[in-house]
Coordinates of C-alpha atoms and ligand atoms in Angstrom, one line a residue:
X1 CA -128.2 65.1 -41.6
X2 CA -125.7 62.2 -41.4
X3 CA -125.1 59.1 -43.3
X4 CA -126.8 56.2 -41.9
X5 CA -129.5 58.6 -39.6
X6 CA -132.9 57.7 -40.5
X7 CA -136.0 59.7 -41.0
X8 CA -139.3 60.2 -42.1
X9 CA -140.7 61.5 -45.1
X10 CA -143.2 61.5 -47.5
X11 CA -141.9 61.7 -51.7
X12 CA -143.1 64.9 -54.0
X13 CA -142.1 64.0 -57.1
X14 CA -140.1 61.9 -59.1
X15 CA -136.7 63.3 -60.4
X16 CA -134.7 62.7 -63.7
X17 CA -132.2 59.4 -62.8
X18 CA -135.6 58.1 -61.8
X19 CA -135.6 58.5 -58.0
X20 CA -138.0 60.1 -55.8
X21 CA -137.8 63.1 -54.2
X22 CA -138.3 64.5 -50.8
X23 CA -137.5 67.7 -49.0
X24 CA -136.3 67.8 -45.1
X25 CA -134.9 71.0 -43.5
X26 CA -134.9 72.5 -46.5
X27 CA -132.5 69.8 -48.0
X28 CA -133.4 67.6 -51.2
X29 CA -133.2 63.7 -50.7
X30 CA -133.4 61.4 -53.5
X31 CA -135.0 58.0 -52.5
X32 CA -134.4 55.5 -55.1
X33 CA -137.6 52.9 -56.1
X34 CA -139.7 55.5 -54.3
X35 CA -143.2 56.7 -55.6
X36 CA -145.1 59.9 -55.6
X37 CA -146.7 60.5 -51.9
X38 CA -145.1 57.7 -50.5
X39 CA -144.8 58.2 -46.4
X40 CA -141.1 56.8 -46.3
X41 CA -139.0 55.8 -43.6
X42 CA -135.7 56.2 -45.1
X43 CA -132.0 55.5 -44.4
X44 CA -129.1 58.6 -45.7
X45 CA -126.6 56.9 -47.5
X46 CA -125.2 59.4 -49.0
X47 CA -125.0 63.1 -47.2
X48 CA -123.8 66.2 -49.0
X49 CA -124.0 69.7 -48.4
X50 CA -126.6 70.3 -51.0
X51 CA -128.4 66.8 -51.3
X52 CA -128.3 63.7 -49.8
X53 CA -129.3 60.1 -51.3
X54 CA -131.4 57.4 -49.3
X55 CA -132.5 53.9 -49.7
X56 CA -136.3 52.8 -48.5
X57 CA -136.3 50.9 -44.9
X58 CA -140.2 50.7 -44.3
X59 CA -142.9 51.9 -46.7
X60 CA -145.1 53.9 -43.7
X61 CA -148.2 54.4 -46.2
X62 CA -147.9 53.8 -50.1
X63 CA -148.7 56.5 -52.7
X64 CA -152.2 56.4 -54.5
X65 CA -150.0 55.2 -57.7
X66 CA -147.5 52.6 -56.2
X67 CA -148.3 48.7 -57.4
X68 CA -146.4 45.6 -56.9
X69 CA -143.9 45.7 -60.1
X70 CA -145.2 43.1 -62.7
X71 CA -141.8 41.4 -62.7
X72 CA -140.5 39.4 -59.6
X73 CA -136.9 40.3 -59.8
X74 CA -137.5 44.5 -60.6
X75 CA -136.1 46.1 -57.2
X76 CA -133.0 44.3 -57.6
X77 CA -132.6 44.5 -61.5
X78 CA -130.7 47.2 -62.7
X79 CA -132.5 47.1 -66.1
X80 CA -136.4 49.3 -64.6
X81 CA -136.4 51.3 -62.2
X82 CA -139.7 52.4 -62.9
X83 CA -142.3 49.2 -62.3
X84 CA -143.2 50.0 -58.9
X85 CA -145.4 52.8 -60.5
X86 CA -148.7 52.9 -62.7
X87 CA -148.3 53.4 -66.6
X88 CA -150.2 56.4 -65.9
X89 CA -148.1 57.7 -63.0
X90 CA -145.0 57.0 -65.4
X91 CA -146.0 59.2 -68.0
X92 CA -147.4 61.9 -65.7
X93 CA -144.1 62.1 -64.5
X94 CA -142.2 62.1 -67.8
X95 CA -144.6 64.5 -69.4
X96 CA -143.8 67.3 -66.3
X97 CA -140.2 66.1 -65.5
X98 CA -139.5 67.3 -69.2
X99 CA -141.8 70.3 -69.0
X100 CA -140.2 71.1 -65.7
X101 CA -136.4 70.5 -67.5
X102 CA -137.1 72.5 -70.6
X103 CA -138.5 75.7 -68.6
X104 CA -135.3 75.4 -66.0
X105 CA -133.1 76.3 -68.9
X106 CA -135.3 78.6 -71.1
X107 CA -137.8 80.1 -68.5
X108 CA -139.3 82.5 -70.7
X109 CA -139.9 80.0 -73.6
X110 CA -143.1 80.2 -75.0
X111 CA -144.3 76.7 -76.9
X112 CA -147.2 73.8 -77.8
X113 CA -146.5 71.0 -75.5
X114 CA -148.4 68.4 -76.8
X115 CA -150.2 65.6 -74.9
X116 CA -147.9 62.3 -74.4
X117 CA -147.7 60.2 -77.1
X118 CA -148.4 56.4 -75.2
X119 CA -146.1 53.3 -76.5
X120 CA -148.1 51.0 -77.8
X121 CA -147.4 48.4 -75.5
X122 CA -146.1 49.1 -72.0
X123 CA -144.6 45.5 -71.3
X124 CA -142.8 43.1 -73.8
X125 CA -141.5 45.6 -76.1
X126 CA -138.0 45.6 -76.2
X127 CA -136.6 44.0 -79.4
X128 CA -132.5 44.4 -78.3
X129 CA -131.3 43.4 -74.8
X130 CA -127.9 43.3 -73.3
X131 CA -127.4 40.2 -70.8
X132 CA -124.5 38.9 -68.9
X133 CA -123.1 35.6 -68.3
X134 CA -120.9 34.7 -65.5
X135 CA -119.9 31.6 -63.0
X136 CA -122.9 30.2 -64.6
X137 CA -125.1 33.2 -63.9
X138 CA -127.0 34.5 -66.6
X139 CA -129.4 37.8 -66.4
X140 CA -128.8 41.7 -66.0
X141 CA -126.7 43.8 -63.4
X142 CA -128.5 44.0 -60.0
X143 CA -128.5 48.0 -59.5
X144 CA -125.8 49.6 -59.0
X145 CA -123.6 46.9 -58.9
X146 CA -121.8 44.4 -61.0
X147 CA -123.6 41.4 -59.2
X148 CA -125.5 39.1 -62.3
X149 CA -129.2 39.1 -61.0
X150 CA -130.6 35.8 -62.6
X151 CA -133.0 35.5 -64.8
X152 CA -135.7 33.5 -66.8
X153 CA -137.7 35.7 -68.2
X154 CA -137.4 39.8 -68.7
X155 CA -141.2 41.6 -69.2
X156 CA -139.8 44.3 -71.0
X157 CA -138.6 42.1 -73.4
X158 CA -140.3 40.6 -77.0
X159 CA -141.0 36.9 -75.8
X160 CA -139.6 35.8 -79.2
X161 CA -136.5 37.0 -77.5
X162 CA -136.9 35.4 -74.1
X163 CA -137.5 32.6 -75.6
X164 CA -133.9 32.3 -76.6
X165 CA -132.5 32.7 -72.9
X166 CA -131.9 29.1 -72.4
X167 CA -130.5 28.4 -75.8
X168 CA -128.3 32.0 -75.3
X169 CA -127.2 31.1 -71.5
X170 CA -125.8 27.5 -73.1
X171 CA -124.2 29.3 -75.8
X172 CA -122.4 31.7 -73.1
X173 CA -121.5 28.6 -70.9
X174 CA -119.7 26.9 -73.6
X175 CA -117.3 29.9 -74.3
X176 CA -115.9 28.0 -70.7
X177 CA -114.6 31.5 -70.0
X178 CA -113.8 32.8 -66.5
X179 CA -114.2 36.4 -68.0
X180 CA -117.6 38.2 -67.4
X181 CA -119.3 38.4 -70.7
X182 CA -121.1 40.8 -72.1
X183 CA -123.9 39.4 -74.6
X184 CA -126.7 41.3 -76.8
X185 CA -129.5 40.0 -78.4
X186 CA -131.7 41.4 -81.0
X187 CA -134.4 41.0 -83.6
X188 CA -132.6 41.9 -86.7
X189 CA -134.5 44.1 -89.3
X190 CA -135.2 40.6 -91.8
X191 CA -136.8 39.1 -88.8
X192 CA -134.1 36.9 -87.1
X193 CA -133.1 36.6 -83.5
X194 CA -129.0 37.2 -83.4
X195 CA -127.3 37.1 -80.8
X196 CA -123.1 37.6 -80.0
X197 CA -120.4 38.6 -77.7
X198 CA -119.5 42.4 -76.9
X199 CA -116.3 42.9 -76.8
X200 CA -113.5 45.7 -76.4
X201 CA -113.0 45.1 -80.0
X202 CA -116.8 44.6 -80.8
X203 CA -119.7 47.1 -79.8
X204 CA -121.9 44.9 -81.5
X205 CA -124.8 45.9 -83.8
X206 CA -124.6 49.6 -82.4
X207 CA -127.7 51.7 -81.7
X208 CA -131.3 50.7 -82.8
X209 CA -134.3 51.8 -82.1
X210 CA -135.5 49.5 -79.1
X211 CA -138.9 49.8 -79.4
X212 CA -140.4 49.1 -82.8
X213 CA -143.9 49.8 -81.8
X214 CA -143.3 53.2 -80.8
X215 CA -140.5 53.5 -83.5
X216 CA -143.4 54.3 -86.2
X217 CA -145.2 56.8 -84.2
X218 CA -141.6 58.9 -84.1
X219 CA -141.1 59.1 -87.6
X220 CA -144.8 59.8 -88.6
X221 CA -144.4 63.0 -85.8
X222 CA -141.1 64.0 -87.6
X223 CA -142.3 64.0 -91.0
X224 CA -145.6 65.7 -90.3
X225 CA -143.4 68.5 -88.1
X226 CA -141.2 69.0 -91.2
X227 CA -144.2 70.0 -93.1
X228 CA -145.2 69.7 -97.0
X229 CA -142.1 72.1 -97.9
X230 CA -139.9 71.6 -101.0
X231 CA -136.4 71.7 -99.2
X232 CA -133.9 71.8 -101.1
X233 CA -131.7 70.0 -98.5
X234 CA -132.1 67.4 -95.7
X235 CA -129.9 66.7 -92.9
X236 CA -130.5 63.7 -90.5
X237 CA -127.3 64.5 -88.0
X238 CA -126.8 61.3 -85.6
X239 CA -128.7 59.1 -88.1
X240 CA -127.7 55.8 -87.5
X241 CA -128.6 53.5 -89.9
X242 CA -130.8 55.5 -91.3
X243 CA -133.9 55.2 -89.6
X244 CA -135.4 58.6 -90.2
X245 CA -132.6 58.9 -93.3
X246 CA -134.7 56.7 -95.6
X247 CA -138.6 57.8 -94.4
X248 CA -137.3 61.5 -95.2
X249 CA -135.8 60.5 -98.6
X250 CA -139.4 59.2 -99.4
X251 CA -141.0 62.6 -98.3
X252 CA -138.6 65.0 -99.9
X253 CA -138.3 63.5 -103.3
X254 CA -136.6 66.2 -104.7
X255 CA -134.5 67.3 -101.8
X256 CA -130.6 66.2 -101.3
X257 CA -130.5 64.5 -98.5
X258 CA -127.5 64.3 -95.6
X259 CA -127.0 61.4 -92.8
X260 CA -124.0 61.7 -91.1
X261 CA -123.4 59.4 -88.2
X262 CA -120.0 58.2 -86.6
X263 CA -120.3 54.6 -86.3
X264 CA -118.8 52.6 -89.4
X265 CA -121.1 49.9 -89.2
X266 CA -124.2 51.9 -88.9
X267 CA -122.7 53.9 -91.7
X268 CA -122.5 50.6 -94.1
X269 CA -125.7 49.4 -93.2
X270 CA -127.2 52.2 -94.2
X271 CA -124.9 52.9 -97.5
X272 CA -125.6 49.3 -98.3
X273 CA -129.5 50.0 -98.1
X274 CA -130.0 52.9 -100.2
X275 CA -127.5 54.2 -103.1
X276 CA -130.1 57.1 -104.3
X277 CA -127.6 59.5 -105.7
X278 CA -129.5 62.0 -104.0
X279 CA -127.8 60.7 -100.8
X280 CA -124.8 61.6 -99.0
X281 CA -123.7 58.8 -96.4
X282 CA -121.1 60.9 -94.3
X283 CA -118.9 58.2 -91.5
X284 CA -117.9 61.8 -89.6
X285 CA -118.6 63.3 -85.8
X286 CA -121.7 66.1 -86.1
X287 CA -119.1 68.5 -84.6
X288 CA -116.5 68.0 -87.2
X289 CA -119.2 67.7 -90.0
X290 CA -120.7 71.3 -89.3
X291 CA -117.2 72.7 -89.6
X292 CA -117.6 72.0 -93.4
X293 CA -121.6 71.8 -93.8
X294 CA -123.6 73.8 -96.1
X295 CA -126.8 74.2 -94.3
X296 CA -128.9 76.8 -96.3
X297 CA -132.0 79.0 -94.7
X298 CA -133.9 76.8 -97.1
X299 CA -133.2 73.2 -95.5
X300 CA -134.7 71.1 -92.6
X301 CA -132.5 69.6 -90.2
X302 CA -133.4 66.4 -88.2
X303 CA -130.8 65.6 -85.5
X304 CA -131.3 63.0 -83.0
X305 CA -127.6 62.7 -80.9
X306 CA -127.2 60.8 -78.1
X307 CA -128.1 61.3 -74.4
X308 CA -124.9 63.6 -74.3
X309 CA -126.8 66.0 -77.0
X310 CA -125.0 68.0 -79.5
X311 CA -122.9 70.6 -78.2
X312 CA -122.1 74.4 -78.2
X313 CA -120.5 75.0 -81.4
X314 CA -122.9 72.4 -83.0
X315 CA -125.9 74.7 -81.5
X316 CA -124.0 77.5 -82.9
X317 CA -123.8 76.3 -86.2
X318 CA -127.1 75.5 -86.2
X319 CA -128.1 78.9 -85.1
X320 CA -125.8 80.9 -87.7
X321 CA -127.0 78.2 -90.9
X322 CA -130.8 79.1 -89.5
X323 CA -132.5 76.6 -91.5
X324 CA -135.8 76.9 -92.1
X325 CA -137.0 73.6 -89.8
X326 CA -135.4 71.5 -87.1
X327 CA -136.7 68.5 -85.6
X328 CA -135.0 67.7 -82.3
X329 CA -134.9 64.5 -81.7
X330 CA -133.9 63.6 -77.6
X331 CA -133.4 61.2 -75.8
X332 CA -132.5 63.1 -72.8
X333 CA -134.2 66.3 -71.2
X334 CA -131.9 67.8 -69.9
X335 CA -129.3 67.9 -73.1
X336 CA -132.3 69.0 -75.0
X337 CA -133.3 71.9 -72.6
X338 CA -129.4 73.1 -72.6
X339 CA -128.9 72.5 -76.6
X340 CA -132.1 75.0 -76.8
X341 CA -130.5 77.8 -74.5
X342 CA -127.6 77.4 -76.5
X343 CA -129.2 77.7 -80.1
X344 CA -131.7 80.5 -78.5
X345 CA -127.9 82.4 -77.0
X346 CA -126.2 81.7 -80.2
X347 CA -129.1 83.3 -82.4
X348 CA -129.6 86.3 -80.5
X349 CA -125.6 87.0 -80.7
X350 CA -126.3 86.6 -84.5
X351 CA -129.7 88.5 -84.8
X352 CA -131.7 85.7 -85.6
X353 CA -134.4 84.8 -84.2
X354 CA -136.1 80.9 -83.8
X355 CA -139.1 79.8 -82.2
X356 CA -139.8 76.0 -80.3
X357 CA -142.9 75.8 -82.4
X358 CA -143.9 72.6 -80.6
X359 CA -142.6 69.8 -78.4
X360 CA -144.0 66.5 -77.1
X361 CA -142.8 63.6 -75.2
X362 CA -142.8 59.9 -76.2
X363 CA -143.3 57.4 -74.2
X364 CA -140.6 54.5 -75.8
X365 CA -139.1 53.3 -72.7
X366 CA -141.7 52.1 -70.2
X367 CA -141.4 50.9 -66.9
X368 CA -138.2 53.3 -66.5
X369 CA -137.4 56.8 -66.4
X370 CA -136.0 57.2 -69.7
X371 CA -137.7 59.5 -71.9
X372 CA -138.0 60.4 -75.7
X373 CA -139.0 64.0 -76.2
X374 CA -139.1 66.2 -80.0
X375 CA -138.9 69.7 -80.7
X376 CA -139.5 71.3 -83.4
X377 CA -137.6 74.9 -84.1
X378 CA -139.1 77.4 -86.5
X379 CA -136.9 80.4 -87.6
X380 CA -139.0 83.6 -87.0
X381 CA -139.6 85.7 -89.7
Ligands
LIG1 C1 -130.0 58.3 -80.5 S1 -129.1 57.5 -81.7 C2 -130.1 57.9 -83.1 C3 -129.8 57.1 -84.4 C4 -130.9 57.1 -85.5 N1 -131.4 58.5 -85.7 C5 -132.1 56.2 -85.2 O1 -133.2 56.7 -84.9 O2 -131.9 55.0 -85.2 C6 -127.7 58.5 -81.8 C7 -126.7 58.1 -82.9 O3 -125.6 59.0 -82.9 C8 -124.4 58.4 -83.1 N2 -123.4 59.2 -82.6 C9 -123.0 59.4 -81.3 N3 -122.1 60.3 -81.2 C10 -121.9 60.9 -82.4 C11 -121.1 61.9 -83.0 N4 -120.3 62.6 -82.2 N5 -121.2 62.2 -84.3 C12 -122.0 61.4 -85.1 N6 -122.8 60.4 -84.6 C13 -122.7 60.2 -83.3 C14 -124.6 57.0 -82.5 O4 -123.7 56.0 -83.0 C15 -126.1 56.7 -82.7 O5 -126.2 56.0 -83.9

């Protein structure tokens, strides 16, 4: 198979990245904005020996669950890549891409996988957005490209939000800068819509959970995992502004409790918000942190790093401090399923034993591919 050739097929499955998936002679093809049991014609773009990529030239007969997208500009945006599928085909495909994920890595794993947990609302639910501004053009990347597609109005996004587009788009016009500018807007946790420049200087507010109707659901699964246990420490690695910090402080009113996250400004906001001397507010990297931690067999451990995951040693340390509970907070499958193969590795090496008690996806990011999954670890006894 070339570059350019064209060919038919017809889309299994969808794939993590998003795109759909189609064998031919044995080779795997990845059809972007495709949907399940789609009869494709399709264009390679990209041929390699193992894969190739391909882009949609006719749609021969649509899949049961493909719809028009809700919002007029989504097969150009860069923001969903999901919208040209049913709510219900979205999470289908979440709930078994992450199964799928977790069992590639660990294939003897034994565990609960619980039904999907829905979002609450599946369109205007986004309360922090990223637009750009440039040569007058104000809206999101096109996909995979630098290109501004423009917009009025974003789906995903709380209208008290889009509301603000004109007043934000005039704002960015009268910087008069030739430069492309990167903007972010956000509902603030008093309420008010913000918005400002990001700069190389500036990353902005830093991370926040985008969707605040979902946000809830998360914590109350967390807490209930960690059980009615009288730890005598907490540690919320990757904690942000504290966001399961303070909800955990609440639970385990006796326990010392631990966030560490590297961001300084996350850090203050959460210092500033809490100065319980039962707290520890470390600014520190997770890695260098477990160098010096003292994680008991007594403790719970939350951790909730970024799509990167934690890492080997961090897994390691985990394994070898074999706290009683962790909650493993991810927003990426495929860290999460190679963090567990390194925590199940590292315990055997150390003769302990851990269980995934249970795990269960989250739907917090519709009408893309991105999904929120949590684990929770048990050590065997
Ligand atoms: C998925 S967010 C979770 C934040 C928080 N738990 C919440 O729910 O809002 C991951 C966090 O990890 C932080 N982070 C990224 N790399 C880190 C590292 N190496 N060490 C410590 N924190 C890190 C990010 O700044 C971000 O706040």
């Amino acid at each position: 198979m070339t570059a350019n050739s064209r060919i038919q097929v017809k889309i299994e499955k969808m794939a993590i990245g998003g795109a759909g998936i189609a064998r031919h002679d044995g080779l795997v093809i990845f059809v972007p904005l495709a949907a399940p049991d789609d009869e494709l014609l399709v264009e390679i773009t990209t041929a390699k020996k193992n894969f190739a990529e391909a882009r949609i030239v006719e749609i021969i007969k649509p899949g049961p669950s493909r719809r028009t997208p809700p919002c007029p500009v989504a097969n150009v945006c860069g923001g969903c890549n999901w919208q040209h599928l049913t709510e219900q085909e979205q999470q289908k495909q979440k709930e078994a891409l992450v199964l799928e994920t977790i069992r590639k890595f660990n294939p003897d794993l034994k565990f609960d996988y619980l039904p999907l947990q829905p979002s609450p609302r599946s369109l205007r639910y986004r309360n922090r957005i990223q637009p750009k501004f440039h040569n007058g053009r104000f809206g999101f990347f096109a996909r995979n490209s630098h290109e501004i597609v423009e917009i009025d109005d974003c789906l995903i996004t709380e209208e008290v939000l889009t509301k603000k587009f004109p007043e934000v788009r005039q704002w960015a016009a009268d910087k008069k800068s030739k430069d492309l500018l990167r903007l972010e807007m956000y509902i603030s946790e008093n309420e008010e819509i913000r918005h400002g420049l990001i700069t190389d200087e500036d990353d902005g507010i830093g991370f926040s959970q985008v969707n605040r109707f979902q946000n809830p659901h998360l914590l109350e699964t967390t807490l209930e995992w960690a059980g009615d246990i009288n730890y005598p420490q907490v540690f919320d690695l990757y904690a942000g502004a504290g966001n399961f910090t303070f909800p955990l402080m609440n639970k385990y009113k006796s326990a010392n409790v631990t966030a560490v996250e590297l961001n300084p400004k996350l850090v203050e906001r959460g210092r500033s918000q809490n100065k319980d001397k039962r707290l520890r507010y470390f600014m520190s990297d997770v890695e260098s942190y477990m160098r010096r931690a003292t994680i008991q067999e007594q403790d719970l451990v939350v951790l909730d790093p970024p799509r990167a995951g934690a890492s080997e040693y961090i897994m390691r340390a985990l394994a070898a401090a074999a706290p009683q509970r962790i909650i493993y907070i991810s927003c990426h499958p495929v860290s999460l399923a190679r963090d567990l193969k390194w925590l199940f590795a590292s315990a055997q090496q150390l003769g302990k034993k851990f269980r995934l008690e249970r795990m269960q996806t989250f739907e917090m990011f519709p009408q893309t591919d991105h999904v929120e999954t949590i684990a929770e670890l048990r050590v065997d006894s």
